Short mmCIF file of C-alpha atoms in Angstrom, two decimals:
data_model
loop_
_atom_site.label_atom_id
_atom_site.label_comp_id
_atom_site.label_asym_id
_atom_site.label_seq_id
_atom_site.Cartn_x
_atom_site.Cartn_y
_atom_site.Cartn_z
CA UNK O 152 151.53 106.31 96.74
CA UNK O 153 150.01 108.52 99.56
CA UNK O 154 147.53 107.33 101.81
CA UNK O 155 144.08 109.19 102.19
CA UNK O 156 144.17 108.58 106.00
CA UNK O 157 147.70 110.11 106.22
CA UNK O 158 147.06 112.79 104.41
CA UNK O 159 143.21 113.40 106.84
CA UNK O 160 145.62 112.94 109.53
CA UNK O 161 148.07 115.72 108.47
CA UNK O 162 145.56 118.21 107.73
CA UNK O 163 143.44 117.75 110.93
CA UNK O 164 147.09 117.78 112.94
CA UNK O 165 147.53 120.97 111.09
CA UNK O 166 144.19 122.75 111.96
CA UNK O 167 143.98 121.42 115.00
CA UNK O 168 147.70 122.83 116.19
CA UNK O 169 147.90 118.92 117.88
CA UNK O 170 148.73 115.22 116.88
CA UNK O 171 146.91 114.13 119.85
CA UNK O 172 144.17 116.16 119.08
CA UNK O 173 143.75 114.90 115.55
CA UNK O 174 144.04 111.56 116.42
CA UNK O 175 141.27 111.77 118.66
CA UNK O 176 139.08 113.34 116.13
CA UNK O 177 139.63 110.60 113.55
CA UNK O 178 139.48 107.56 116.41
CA UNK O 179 143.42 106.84 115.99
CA UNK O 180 146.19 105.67 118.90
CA UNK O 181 148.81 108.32 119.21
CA UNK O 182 151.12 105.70 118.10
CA UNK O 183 149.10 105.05 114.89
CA UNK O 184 148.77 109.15 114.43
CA UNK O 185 152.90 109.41 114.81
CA UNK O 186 153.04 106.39 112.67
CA UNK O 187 151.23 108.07 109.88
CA UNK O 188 152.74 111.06 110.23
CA UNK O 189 156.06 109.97 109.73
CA UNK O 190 155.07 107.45 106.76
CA UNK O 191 153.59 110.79 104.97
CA UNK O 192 157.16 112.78 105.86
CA UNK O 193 159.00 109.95 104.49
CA UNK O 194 156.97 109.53 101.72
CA UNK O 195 157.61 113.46 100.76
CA UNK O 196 161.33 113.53 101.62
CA UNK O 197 160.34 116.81 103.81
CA UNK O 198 159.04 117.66 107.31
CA UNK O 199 155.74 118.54 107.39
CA UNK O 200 155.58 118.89 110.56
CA UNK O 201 157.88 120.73 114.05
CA UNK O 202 157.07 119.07 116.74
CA UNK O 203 157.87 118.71 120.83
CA UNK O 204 156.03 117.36 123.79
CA UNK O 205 154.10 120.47 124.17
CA UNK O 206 153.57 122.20 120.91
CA UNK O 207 153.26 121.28 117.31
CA UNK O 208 153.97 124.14 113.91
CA UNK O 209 154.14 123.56 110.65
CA UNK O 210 157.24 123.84 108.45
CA UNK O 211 157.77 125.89 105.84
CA UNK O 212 157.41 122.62 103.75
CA UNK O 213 154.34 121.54 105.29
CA UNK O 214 152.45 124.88 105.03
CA UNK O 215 153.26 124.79 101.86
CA UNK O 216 152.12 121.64 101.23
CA UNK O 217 148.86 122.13 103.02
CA UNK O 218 146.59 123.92 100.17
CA UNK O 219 147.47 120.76 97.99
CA UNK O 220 146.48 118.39 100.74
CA UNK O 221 143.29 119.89 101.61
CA UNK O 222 142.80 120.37 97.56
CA UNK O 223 143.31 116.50 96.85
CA UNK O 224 140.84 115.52 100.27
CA UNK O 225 138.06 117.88 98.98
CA UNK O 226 138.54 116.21 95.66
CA UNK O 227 138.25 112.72 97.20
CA UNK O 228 135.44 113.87 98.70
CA UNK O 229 133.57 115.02 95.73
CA UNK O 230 134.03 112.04 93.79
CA UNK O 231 132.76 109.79 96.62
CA UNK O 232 129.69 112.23 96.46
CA UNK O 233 129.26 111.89 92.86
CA UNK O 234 129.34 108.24 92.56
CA UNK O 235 126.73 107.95 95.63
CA UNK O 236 124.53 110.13 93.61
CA UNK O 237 125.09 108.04 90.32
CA UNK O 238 124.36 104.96 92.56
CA UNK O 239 120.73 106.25 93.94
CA UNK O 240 120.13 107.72 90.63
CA UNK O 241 117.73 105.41 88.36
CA UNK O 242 119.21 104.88 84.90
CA UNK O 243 118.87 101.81 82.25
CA UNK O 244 115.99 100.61 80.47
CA UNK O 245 112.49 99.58 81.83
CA UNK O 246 110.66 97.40 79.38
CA UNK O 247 107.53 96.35 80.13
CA UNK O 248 104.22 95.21 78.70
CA UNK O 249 100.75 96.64 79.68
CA UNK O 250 96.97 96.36 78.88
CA UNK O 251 96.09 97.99 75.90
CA UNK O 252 93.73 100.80 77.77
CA UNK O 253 95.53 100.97 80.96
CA UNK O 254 98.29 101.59 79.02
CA UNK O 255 97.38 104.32 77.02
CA UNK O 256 94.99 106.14 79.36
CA UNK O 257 96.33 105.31 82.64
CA UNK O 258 99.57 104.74 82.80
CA UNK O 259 101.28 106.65 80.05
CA UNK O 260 100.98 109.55 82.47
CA UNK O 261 102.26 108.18 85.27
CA UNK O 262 105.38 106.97 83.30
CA UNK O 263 106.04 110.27 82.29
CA UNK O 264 106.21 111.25 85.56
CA UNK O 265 108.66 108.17 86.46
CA UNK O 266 111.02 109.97 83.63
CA UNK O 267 111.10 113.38 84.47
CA UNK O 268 112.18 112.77 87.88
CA UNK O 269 114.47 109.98 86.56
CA UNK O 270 115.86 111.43 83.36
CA UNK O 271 118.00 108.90 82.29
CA UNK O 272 115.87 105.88 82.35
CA UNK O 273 114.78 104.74 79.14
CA UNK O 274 111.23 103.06 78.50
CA UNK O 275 109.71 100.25 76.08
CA UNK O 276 106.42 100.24 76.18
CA UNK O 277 104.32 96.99 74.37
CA UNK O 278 100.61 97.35 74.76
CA UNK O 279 98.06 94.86 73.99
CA UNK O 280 95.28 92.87 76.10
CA UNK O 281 96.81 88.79 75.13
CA UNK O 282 98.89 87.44 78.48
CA UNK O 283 102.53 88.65 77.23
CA UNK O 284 104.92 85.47 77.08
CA UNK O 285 107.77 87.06 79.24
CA UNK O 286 109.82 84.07 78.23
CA UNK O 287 110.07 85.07 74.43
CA UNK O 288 108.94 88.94 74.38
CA UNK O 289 111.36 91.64 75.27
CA UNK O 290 110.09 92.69 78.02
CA UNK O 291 111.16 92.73 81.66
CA UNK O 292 107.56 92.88 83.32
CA UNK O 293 104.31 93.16 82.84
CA UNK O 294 101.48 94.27 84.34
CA UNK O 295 98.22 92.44 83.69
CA UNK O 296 94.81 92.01 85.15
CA UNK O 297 93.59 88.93 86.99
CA UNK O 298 94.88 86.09 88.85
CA UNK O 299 98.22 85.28 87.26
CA UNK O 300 97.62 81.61 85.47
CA UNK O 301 101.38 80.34 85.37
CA UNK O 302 102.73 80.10 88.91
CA UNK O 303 106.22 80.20 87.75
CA UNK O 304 105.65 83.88 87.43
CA UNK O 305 106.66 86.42 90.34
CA UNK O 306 103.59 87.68 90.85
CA UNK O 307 103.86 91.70 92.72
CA UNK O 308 100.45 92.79 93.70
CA UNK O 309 99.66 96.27 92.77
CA UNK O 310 96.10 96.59 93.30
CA UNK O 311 94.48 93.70 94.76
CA UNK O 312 90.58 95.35 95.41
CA UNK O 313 90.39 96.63 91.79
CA UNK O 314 87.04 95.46 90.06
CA UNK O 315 84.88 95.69 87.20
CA UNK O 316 82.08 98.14 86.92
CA UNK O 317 79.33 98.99 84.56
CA UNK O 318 79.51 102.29 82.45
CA UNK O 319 77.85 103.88 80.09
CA UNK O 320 77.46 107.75 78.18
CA UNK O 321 74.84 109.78 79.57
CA UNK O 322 74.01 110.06 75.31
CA UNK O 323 73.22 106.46 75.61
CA UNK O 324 71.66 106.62 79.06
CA UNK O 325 69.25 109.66 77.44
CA UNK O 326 68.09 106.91 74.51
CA UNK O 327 67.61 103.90 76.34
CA UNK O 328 67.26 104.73 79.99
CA UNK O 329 69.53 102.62 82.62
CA UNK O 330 69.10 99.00 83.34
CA UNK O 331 67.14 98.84 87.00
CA UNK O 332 68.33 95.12 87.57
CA UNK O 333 71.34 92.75 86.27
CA UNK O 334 68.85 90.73 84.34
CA UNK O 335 67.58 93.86 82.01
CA UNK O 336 71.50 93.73 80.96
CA UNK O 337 69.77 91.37 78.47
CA UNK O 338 68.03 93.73 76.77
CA UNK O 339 70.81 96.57 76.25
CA UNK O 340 73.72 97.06 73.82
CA UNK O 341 76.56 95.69 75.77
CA UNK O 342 80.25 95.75 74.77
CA UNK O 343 82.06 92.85 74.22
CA UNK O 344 85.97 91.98 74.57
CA UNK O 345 87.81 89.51 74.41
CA UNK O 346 89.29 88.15 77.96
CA UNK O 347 91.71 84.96 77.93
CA UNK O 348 90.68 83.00 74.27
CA UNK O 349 87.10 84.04 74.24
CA UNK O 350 84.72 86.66 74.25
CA UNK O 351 83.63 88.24 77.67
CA UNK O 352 79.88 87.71 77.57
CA UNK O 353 78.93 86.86 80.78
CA UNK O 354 78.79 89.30 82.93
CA UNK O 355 79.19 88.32 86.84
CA UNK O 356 78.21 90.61 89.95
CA UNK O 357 77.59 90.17 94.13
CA UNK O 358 75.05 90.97 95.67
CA UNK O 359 74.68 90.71 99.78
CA UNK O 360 77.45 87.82 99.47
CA UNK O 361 74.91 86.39 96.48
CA UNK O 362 76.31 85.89 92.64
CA UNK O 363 74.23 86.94 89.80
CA UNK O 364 75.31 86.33 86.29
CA UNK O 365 73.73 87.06 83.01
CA UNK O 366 74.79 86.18 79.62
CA UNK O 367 74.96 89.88 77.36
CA UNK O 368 75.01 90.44 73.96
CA UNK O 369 75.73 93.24 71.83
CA UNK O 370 76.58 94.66 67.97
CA UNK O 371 80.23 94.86 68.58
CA UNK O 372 83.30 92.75 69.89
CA UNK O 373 87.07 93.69 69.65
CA UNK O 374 89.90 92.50 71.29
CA UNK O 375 91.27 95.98 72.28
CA UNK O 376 89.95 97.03 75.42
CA UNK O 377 90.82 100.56 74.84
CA UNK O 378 88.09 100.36 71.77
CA UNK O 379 85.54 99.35 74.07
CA UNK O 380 86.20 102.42 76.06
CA UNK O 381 85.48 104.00 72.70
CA UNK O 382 82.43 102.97 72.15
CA UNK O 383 81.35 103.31 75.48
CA UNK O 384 82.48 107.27 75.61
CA UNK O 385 80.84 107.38 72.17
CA UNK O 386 77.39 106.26 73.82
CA UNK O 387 76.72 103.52 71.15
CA UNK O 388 76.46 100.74 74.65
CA UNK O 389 77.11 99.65 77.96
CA UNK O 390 80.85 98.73 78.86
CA UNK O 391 82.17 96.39 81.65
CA UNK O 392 85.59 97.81 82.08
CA UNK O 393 88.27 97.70 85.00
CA UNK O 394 87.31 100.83 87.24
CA UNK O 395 91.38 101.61 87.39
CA UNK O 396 90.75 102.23 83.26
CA UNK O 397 87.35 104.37 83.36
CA UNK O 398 87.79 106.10 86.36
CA UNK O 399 89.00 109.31 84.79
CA UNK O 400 85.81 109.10 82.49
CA UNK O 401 83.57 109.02 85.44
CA UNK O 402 85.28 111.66 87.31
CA UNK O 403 84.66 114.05 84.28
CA UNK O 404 81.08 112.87 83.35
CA UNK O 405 81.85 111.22 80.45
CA UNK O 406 80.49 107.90 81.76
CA UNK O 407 78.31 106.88 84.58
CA UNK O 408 78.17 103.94 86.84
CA UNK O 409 75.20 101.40 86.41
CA UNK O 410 73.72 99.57 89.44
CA UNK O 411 76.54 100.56 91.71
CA UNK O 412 74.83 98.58 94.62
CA UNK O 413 76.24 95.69 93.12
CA UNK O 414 80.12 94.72 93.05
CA UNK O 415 81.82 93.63 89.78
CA UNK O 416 83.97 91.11 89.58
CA UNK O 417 87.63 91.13 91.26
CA UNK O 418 90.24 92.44 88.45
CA UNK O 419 93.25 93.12 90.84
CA UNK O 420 96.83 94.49 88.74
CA UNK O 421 99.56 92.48 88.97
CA UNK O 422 102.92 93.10 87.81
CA UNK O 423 104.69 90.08 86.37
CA UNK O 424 108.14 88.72 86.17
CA UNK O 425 109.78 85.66 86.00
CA UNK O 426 112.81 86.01 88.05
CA UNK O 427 112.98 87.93 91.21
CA UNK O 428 115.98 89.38 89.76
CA UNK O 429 114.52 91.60 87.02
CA UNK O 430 112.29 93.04 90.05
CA UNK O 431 115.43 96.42 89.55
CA UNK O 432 115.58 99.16 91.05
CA UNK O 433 113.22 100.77 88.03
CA UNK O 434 110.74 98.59 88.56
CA UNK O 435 110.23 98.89 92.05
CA UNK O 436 110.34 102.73 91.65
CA UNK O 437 107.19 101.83 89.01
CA UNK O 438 105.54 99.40 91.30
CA UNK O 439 105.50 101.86 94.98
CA UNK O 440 104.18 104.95 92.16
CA UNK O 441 101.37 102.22 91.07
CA UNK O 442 100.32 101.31 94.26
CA UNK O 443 99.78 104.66 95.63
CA UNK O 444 97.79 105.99 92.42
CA UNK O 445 95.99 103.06 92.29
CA UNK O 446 94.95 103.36 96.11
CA UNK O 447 94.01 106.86 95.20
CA UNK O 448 91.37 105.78 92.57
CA UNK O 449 89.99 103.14 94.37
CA UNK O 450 89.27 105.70 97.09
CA UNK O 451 87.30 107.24 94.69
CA UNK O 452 84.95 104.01 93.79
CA UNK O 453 84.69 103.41 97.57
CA UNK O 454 82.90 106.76 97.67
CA UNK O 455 80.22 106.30 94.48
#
């Protein structure tokens, strides 16, 4: 079988009218370069090439052979450059489970985008707001709000200052006015989810390094976040939502922060795992596009 170098080594000899010249050019002894030479002559039963101390030709064999050389290098060449390009090029399947209105509001988008610049990844998408069991669902990662509980998770912070904030419709603002303090929560339709096994009634904010807390009520609960955004864009109450999944809302007016002298409580995104190894090359594509969208709308809270 012929060797790539001895054929390299032939067609540099060739253009460059010199063995010595050729070997220098691909870092080879002269001994090596004459080596090769010969193996390749050998190996074709012809001479390639006629040479003396002083000048070097090609043969009638070896310019004939020339066009095929330089045809099977260029080939060689191409193939290496395809299969680096299939190597950086994301393919496979990312399957991953999200919160139920960061999901659909937030980050459906931003997958999109993920796709049409990587065209043959695949995505499975589960949605819903109970901690996914990444041990029996089929899903790679997920991405969830909140301290991770079960430190045998890989825990990959994505947006470590995200925090709650309160929202409501200017069509509910218009009816009931806006609460002037975190007490007169109390006395305002407030939305209710559920967070961990219960229902997310008290309500926590700083203050000049002081907590305040006050226990809300409201007329409706559900355990879909994204509902709660609902309700809150449909100005029936006041919402206390992750600012990553009402940001867009507030950008276009459809909902206003309350008492934005205060600071919510922390809700920074994690994405989950439980092996190191799942972390692919997908998902750390996903993770550096979350972090720098997520940085982008927290830019925008720092400058309510």
């Amino acid at each position: 079988m012929l060797r790539f170098d001895d054929l390299q080594l032939f067609v540099r000899a060739a253009e460059q009218g010199s063995l010595s010249a050729a070997a220098r050019l691909l870092d080879l002894s002269p001994a090596v370069a004459s080596a090769a030479l010969k193996r390749l002559e050998a190996q074709l039963g012809s001479r390639l090439l006629a040479r003396s101390t002083r000048s070097l030709r090609l043969t009638a064999e070896g310019s004939g052979f020339l066009a095929h050389a330089r045809a099977a290098l260029a080939s060689l060449d191409e193939g290496r450059r395809l299969l680096a390009r299939e190597q950086d090029e994301v393919s496979g399947v990312l399957q991953l489970s999200a919160p139920s209105d960061f999901g659909r509001n937030v980050l459906l988008p931003w997958l999109d985008e993920l796709q049409h610049e990587h065209p043959r990844l695949n995505v499975r998408l589960l949605l819903g707001d109970r901690n996914a069991d990444l041990f029996r669902q089929p899903v790679d990662i997920a991405l969830r709000y909140g301290t991770p509980e079960d430190s045998s998770l890989v825990a990959v912070p994505l947006c470590l200052d995200n925090r709650r904030v309160l929202c409501a419709a200017p069509a509910y603002l218009a009816r009931h006015g806006e609460p002037r303090s975190i007490a007169e929560l109390a006395a305002h339709n407030c939305l209710l989810y559920q967070l961990g096994g219960g229902v997310h009634d008290r309500w926590r904010f700083h203050l000049d390094g002081k907590e305040e807390d006050v226990l809300v009520g409201g007329d409706r609960f559900c355990d879909d976040a994204d509902v709660v955004r609902r309700w809150a864009l449909a100005g029936v109450g006041i919402a206390y939502k992750s600012w990553l999944d009402v940001a867009a809302d507030v950008r276009a007016g459809r909902l206003k922060v309350l008492l934005g002298h205060y600071r919510g409580e922390s809700t920074p995104l994690n994405l989950l795992s439980t092996h190191r190894a799942q972390l692919s090359k997908p998902v750390q594509l996903l993770s550096t596009l979350l972090k720098q969208r997520c940085r982008l709308l927290l830019d925008e809270l720092n400058e309510i």
